[in-house]
CSV table of C-alpha atoms and ligand atoms in Angstrom, one decimal:
chain,number,residue,atom,x,y,z
P,795,MET,CA,-0.1,0.0,-0.3
P,796,SER,CA,1.3,3.4,-0.6
P,797,PRO,CA,1.6,6.1,1.8
P,798,ALA,CA,-0.4,8.4,0.2
P,799,ILE,CA,-3.5,6.1,0.8
P,800,CYS,CA,-2.6,5.1,4.1
P,801,ASN,CA,-2.5,8.9,5.4
P,802,ASP,CA,-5.6,10.3,3.6
P,803,LYS,CA,-8.2,7.7,4.2
P,804,PRO,CA,-8.3,8.0,8.0
P,805,ASP,CA,-8.4,11.7,7.8
P,806,ALA,CA,-11.5,11.6,5.6
P,807,SER,CA,-13.4,9.1,7.8
P,808,ALA,CA,-12.4,11.1,10.9
P,809,LEU,CA,-13.8,14.1,9.7
P,810,ALA,CA,-17.1,11.8,8.5
P,811,GLN,CA,-17.4,10.5,11.7
P,812,ARG,CA,-17.2,14.1,13.7
P,813,LEU,CA,-19.6,15.4,11.0
P,814,ALA,CA,-22.1,12.7,12.0
P,815,SER,CA,-21.5,13.0,15.8
P,816,LEU,CA,-21.9,16.7,15.8
P,817,GLN,CA,-25.0,16.9,13.5
P,818,GLN,CA,-26.6,14.3,16.0
P,819,ARG,CA,-25.6,16.3,19.1
P,820,MET,CA,-27.3,19.1,17.5
P,821,THR,CA,-30.3,17.2,16.5
P,822,ILE,CA,-30.6,15.9,20.1
P,823,THR,CA,-30.2,19.7,21.4
P,824,ALA,CA,-32.7,20.9,19.0
P,825,PRO,CA,-35.1,18.0,17.7
P,826,ASP,CA,-38.1,20.7,16.7
P,827,ARG,CA,-35.9,23.0,14.5
P,828,ARG,CA,-33.1,22.9,12.1
P,829,VAL,CA,-29.7,24.5,13.2
P,830,GLN,CA,-27.2,25.2,10.8
P,831,LEU,CA,-23.8,24.2,10.9
P,832,LEU,CA,-21.2,26.4,9.8
P,833,ALA,CA,-17.7,24.4,9.6
P,834,VAL,CA,-14.9,27.0,10.3
P,835,SER,CA,-12.0,26.3,8.3
P,836,LYS,CA,-9.6,28.7,9.2
P,837,LEU,CA,-6.2,27.6,9.0
P,838,GLN,CA,-7.6,24.0,7.5
P,839,SER,CA,-6.6,22.7,4.4
P,840,ALA,CA,-8.7,23.0,1.1
P,841,GLN,CA,-8.4,19.4,1.0
P,842,ALA,CA,-10.1,18.7,4.4
P,843,MET,CA,-13.2,21.3,3.0
P,844,ARG,CA,-13.2,19.4,0.0
P,845,ASP,CA,-13.6,16.0,1.8
P,846,LEU,CA,-16.5,17.8,3.9
P,847,HIS,CA,-17.9,19.3,0.8
P,848,THR,CA,-18.3,15.5,-0.7
P,849,LEU,CA,-20.0,14.5,2.8
P,850,GLY,CA,-22.3,17.4,2.1
P,851,GLN,CA,-21.7,20.3,3.9
P,852,ARG,CA,-21.8,23.8,1.8
P,853,ALA,CA,-21.4,26.5,4.8
P,854,PHE,CA,-17.6,27.1,5.4
P,855,GLY,CA,-16.5,30.1,7.8
P,856,GLU,CA,-13.1,31.5,7.3
P,857,ASN,CA,-11.2,34.3,9.6
P,858,TYR,CA,-8.9,35.9,7.2
P,859,VAL,CA,-9.6,37.4,3.5
P,860,GLN,CA,-6.5,36.4,1.6
P,861,GLU,CA,-6.7,32.8,2.9
P,862,ALA,CA,-9.9,32.5,1.7
P,863,GLU,CA,-9.2,33.8,-1.3
P,864,SER,CA,-6.7,31.1,-2.1
P,865,LYS,CA,-9.1,28.5,-1.1
P,866,ARG,CA,-11.8,29.9,-3.5
P,867,HIS,CA,-9.4,29.3,-6.0
P,868,ALA,CA,-8.7,25.7,-4.6
P,869,LEU,CA,-12.2,24.7,-4.5
P,870,ALA,CA,-13.5,26.8,-7.7
P,871,ASP,CA,-15.1,23.6,-8.6
P,872,CYS,CA,-17.3,23.2,-5.5
P,873,SER,CA,-19.1,26.1,-6.6
P,874,ASP,CA,-22.1,25.9,-4.4
P,875,ILE,CA,-20.0,26.3,-1.1
P,876,GLU,CA,-21.3,29.1,0.5
P,877,TRP,CA,-18.4,31.5,2.0
P,878,HIS,CA,-18.9,33.2,5.4
P,879,LEU,CA,-16.4,35.8,6.8
P,880,ILE,CA,-16.5,35.3,10.7
P,881,GLY,CA,-13.3,37.1,11.5
P,882,HIS,CA,-12.4,40.9,11.8
P,883,LEU,CA,-12.6,42.9,8.9
P,884,GLN,CA,-10.4,46.1,8.2
P,885,SER,CA,-11.9,48.5,5.9
P,886,ASN,CA,-9.1,48.5,3.5
P,887,LYS,CA,-10.0,44.5,2.8
P,888,ALA,CA,-14.1,45.7,2.4
P,889,GLN,CA,-13.5,45.3,-1.6
P,890,GLN,CA,-12.0,41.6,-1.6
P,891,ALA,CA,-14.4,40.5,1.1
P,892,ALA,CA,-17.3,41.8,-0.8
P,893,GLU,CA,-16.3,39.9,-3.7
P,894,LEU,CA,-15.2,36.7,-2.2
P,895,PHE,CA,-17.7,36.2,0.3
P,896,ASP,CA,-21.7,35.4,0.5
P,897,TRP,CA,-22.1,36.1,4.1
P,898,VAL,CA,-20.2,38.4,6.8
P,899,HIS,CA,-20.7,38.1,10.4
P,900,SER,CA,-18.5,41.0,11.6
P,901,ILE,CA,-20.3,43.8,10.7
P,902,ASP,CA,-19.5,46.4,14.0
P,903,ARG,CA,-19.3,50.0,12.6
P,904,PRO,CA,-20.7,51.9,10.1
P,905,LYS,CA,-17.7,52.8,7.9
P,906,LEU,CA,-18.0,48.9,6.9
P,907,ILE,CA,-21.5,48.9,6.1
P,908,THR,CA,-21.0,51.7,3.4
P,909,ALA,CA,-17.5,50.2,2.1
P,910,LEU,CA,-19.1,46.6,1.7
P,911,ALA,CA,-22.1,48.5,0.4
P,912,LYS,CA,-20.4,50.1,-2.5
P,913,TYR,CA,-18.4,47.2,-3.6
P,914,ARG,CA,-21.0,44.7,-3.8
P,915,VAL,CA,-22.9,46.7,-6.5
P,916,GLY,CA,-24.0,44.4,-9.3
P,917,ARG,CA,-24.1,41.2,-7.7
P,918,PRO,CA,-26.7,39.3,-5.4
P,919,PRO,CA,-26.9,41.0,-1.9
P,920,LEU,CA,-24.4,40.3,0.8
P,921,GLN,CA,-26.0,38.4,3.6
P,922,VAL,CA,-25.0,40.3,6.8
P,923,LEU,CA,-24.8,40.1,10.6
P,924,ILE,CA,-24.2,42.4,12.9
P,925,GLN,CA,-21.5,41.4,15.6
P,926,VAL,CA,-22.1,42.6,19.2
P,927,ASN,CA,-19.3,42.5,22.3
P,928,ILE,CA,-21.9,41.0,24.3
P,929,ASP,CA,-19.6,40.6,27.4
P,930,ASP,CA,-17.9,44.1,26.8
P,931,GLU,CA,-14.3,42.9,26.5
P,932,ASP,CA,-11.9,45.2,25.5
P,933,SER,CA,-9.8,42.7,23.5
P,934,LYS,CA,-12.9,42.1,21.3
P,935,ALA,CA,-14.4,43.6,17.9
P,936,GLY,CA,-18.3,43.8,17.9
P,937,CYS,CA,-20.4,47.0,18.5
P,938,GLN,CA,-22.3,47.6,22.1
P,939,PRO,CA,-25.4,46.4,22.6
P,940,ASP,CA,-27.2,49.8,22.3
P,941,GLU,CA,-25.3,50.3,18.8
P,942,VAL,CA,-27.3,47.4,17.3
P,943,CYS,CA,-30.4,49.5,16.4
P,944,ALA,CA,-28.6,52.4,14.4
P,945,LEU,CA,-26.0,49.9,12.7
P,946,ALA,CA,-29.4,47.8,11.4
P,947,GLU,CA,-31.1,50.9,10.3
P,948,GLU,CA,-27.8,51.7,8.3
P,949,ILE,CA,-27.7,48.5,6.6
P,950,ALA,CA,-31.5,48.8,5.9
P,951,ARG,CA,-30.5,51.9,4.0
P,952,GLN,CA,-28.3,49.6,1.5
P,953,PRO,CA,-29.7,47.7,-1.5
P,954,THR,CA,-26.7,45.6,-1.7
P,955,LEU,CA,-26.7,44.5,1.8
P,956,ARG,CA,-29.3,42.1,3.5
P,957,LEU,CA,-29.3,42.4,7.4
P,958,ARG,CA,-30.0,38.3,8.6
P,959,GLY,CA,-29.4,39.1,12.3
P,960,LEU,CA,-26.7,38.9,14.9
P,961,MET,CA,-23.3,37.3,16.0
P,962,SER,CA,-21.3,37.1,18.8
P,963,ILE,CA,-18.4,35.7,20.6
P,964,PRO,CA,-18.9,35.6,24.3
P,965,ALA,CA,-15.9,35.7,26.6
P,966,PRO,CA,-14.2,32.2,27.0
P,967,VAL,CA,-14.7,31.8,30.4
P,968,ALA,CA,-15.1,28.5,32.3
P,969,ASP,CA,-17.8,29.3,34.0
P,970,MET,CA,-20.9,27.5,31.5
P,971,GLU,CA,-23.5,29.3,33.3
P,972,ALA,CA,-21.8,32.9,32.7
P,973,ARG,CA,-21.8,31.7,29.2
P,974,ARG,CA,-25.5,30.5,28.8
P,975,ALA,CA,-26.1,34.2,30.4
P,976,SER,CA,-24.5,35.8,28.0
P,977,PHE,CA,-26.3,33.7,25.2
P,978,ALA,CA,-29.7,34.4,26.6
P,979,ARG,CA,-28.8,38.3,26.4
P,980,LEU,CA,-27.9,38.0,22.8
P,981,ARG,CA,-31.1,36.1,22.3
P,982,ASP,CA,-32.8,39.1,24.1
P,983,LEU,CA,-31.2,41.5,21.6
P,984,PHE,CA,-32.1,39.3,18.4
P,985,ASP,CA,-35.9,39.0,19.4
P,986,ALA,CA,-35.9,43.0,20.1
P,987,LEU,CA,-34.2,43.5,16.8
P,988,ARG,CA,-36.8,41.3,14.9
P,989,LYS,CA,-39.3,43.5,16.2
P,990,ASP,CA,-38.2,46.3,13.8
P,991,PHE,CA,-36.5,43.7,11.4
P,992,PRO,CA,-38.7,40.8,10.9
P,993,ALA,CA,-36.6,39.4,8.1
P,994,CYS,CA,-34.0,38.6,10.5
P,995,ASP,CA,-33.5,34.9,10.9
P,996,THR,CA,-30.2,34.5,11.9
P,997,LEU,CA,-28.4,34.2,15.2
P,998,SER,CA,-24.7,33.1,15.1
P,999,MET,CA,-23.8,31.7,18.5
P,1000,GLY,CA,-21.8,28.8,19.9
P,1001,MET,CA,-18.5,27.1,19.0
P,1002,SER,CA,-16.8,23.9,19.4
P,1003,GLU,CA,-16.7,24.0,23.4
P,1004,ASP,CA,-20.3,25.4,23.8
P,1005,PHE,CA,-22.7,25.2,20.7
P,1006,GLU,CA,-25.1,22.9,22.7
P,1007,LEU,CA,-25.7,25.7,25.4
P,1008,ALA,CA,-25.9,28.2,22.3
P,1009,ILE,CA,-28.6,26.0,20.7
P,1010,ALA,CA,-30.4,25.6,23.7
P,1011,GLU,CA,-30.5,29.6,24.3
P,1012,GLY,CA,-32.0,29.8,20.7
P,1013,SER,CA,-28.8,29.8,18.3
P,1014,THR,CA,-30.0,29.5,14.9
P,1015,MET,CA,-26.1,28.9,13.3
P,1016,VAL,CA,-23.5,27.7,15.2
P,1017,ARG,CA,-19.7,27.9,14.1
P,1018,VAL,CA,-17.5,25.0,14.6
P,1019,GLY,CA,-14.3,24.2,13.9
P,1020,SER,CA,-11.9,22.3,15.9
P,1021,ALA,CA,-14.7,19.3,17.0
P,1022,LEU,CA,-15.1,19.0,13.5
P,1023,PHE,CA,-11.7,19.2,11.9
P,1024,GLY,CA,-9.8,18.1,14.9
P,1025,ALA,CA,-7.1,20.6,16.2
P,1026,ARG,CA,-6.4,23.7,14.1
P,1027,PRO,CA,-2.4,23.5,12.8
P,1028,THR,CA,-0.5,26.5,14.3
Q,1024,LIG,C1,-12.2,30.0,15.1
Q,1024,LIG,C2,-13.5,30.4,15.2
Q,1024,LIG,C3,-14.7,29.6,15.8
Q,1024,LIG,C4,-14.4,28.1,15.8
Q,1024,LIG,O1,-14.0,27.8,16.8
Q,1024,LIG,P1,-13.7,26.6,17.5
Q,1024,LIG,O2,-13.8,26.4,19.1
Q,1024,LIG,O3,-12.6,26.0,16.8
Q,1024,LIG,O4,-14.9,25.6,17.2
Q,1024,LIG,C5,-16.1,30.3,15.8
Q,1024,LIG,N1,-16.1,31.7,15.3
Q,1024,LIG,C6,-15.2,32.7,15.4
Q,1024,LIG,C7,-15.7,33.8,15.3
Q,1024,LIG,C8,-14.1,31.7,15.1
Q,1024,LIG,O5,-12.8,33.0,15.1
């Protein structure tokens, strides 16, 4: 047997097992509704993404514009992949982001809204989420909860953007009850937003460590990296 065969097979089957197990845990947590799985592929290989695509996964989350660009190129034949930008976006990368992605989860300031809107002209609308700094961490991107409404109105004025909801990364504290409380506050914000913007249908919260908690608190889309791909290469 050639080494290539020995090395490739276990990887793909490990991916298949982790995907099936994740889907099962998601279904058990929310038996009555469909929660979307976003496969967070930052720093993972295009081959691993291709394997997941073969298994039926379509939505992938990337953190870096440059990395996403080279992967889009490598996976050009997988034309039904839905590309999500989940990392912080610098304004000077807005044009590239508007060209590469179907969704942007990290909208947190007016300047980004106008830049993305401008560069999206002539294409189907960009699906966007407002990122909220729900635990008011200094280190973290995202707007304050009381800024959500103004940002939502700004997005609604842009015909090339479509507001779909909210995204957040709670503080990674060990206390799971504290995380649950953060998810619950985000859910309250989402419910409030939907009163004014009923088309909002997406609450992006929950990662490998806490996605079940997030689903229990109303998440509609979980962003899972290491529990799906295995540990990220460093
Ligand atoms: C990396 C990342 C994830 C996935 O993290 P895991 O713990 O590997 O599941 C989710 N969301 C964002 C914004 C990320 O940067």
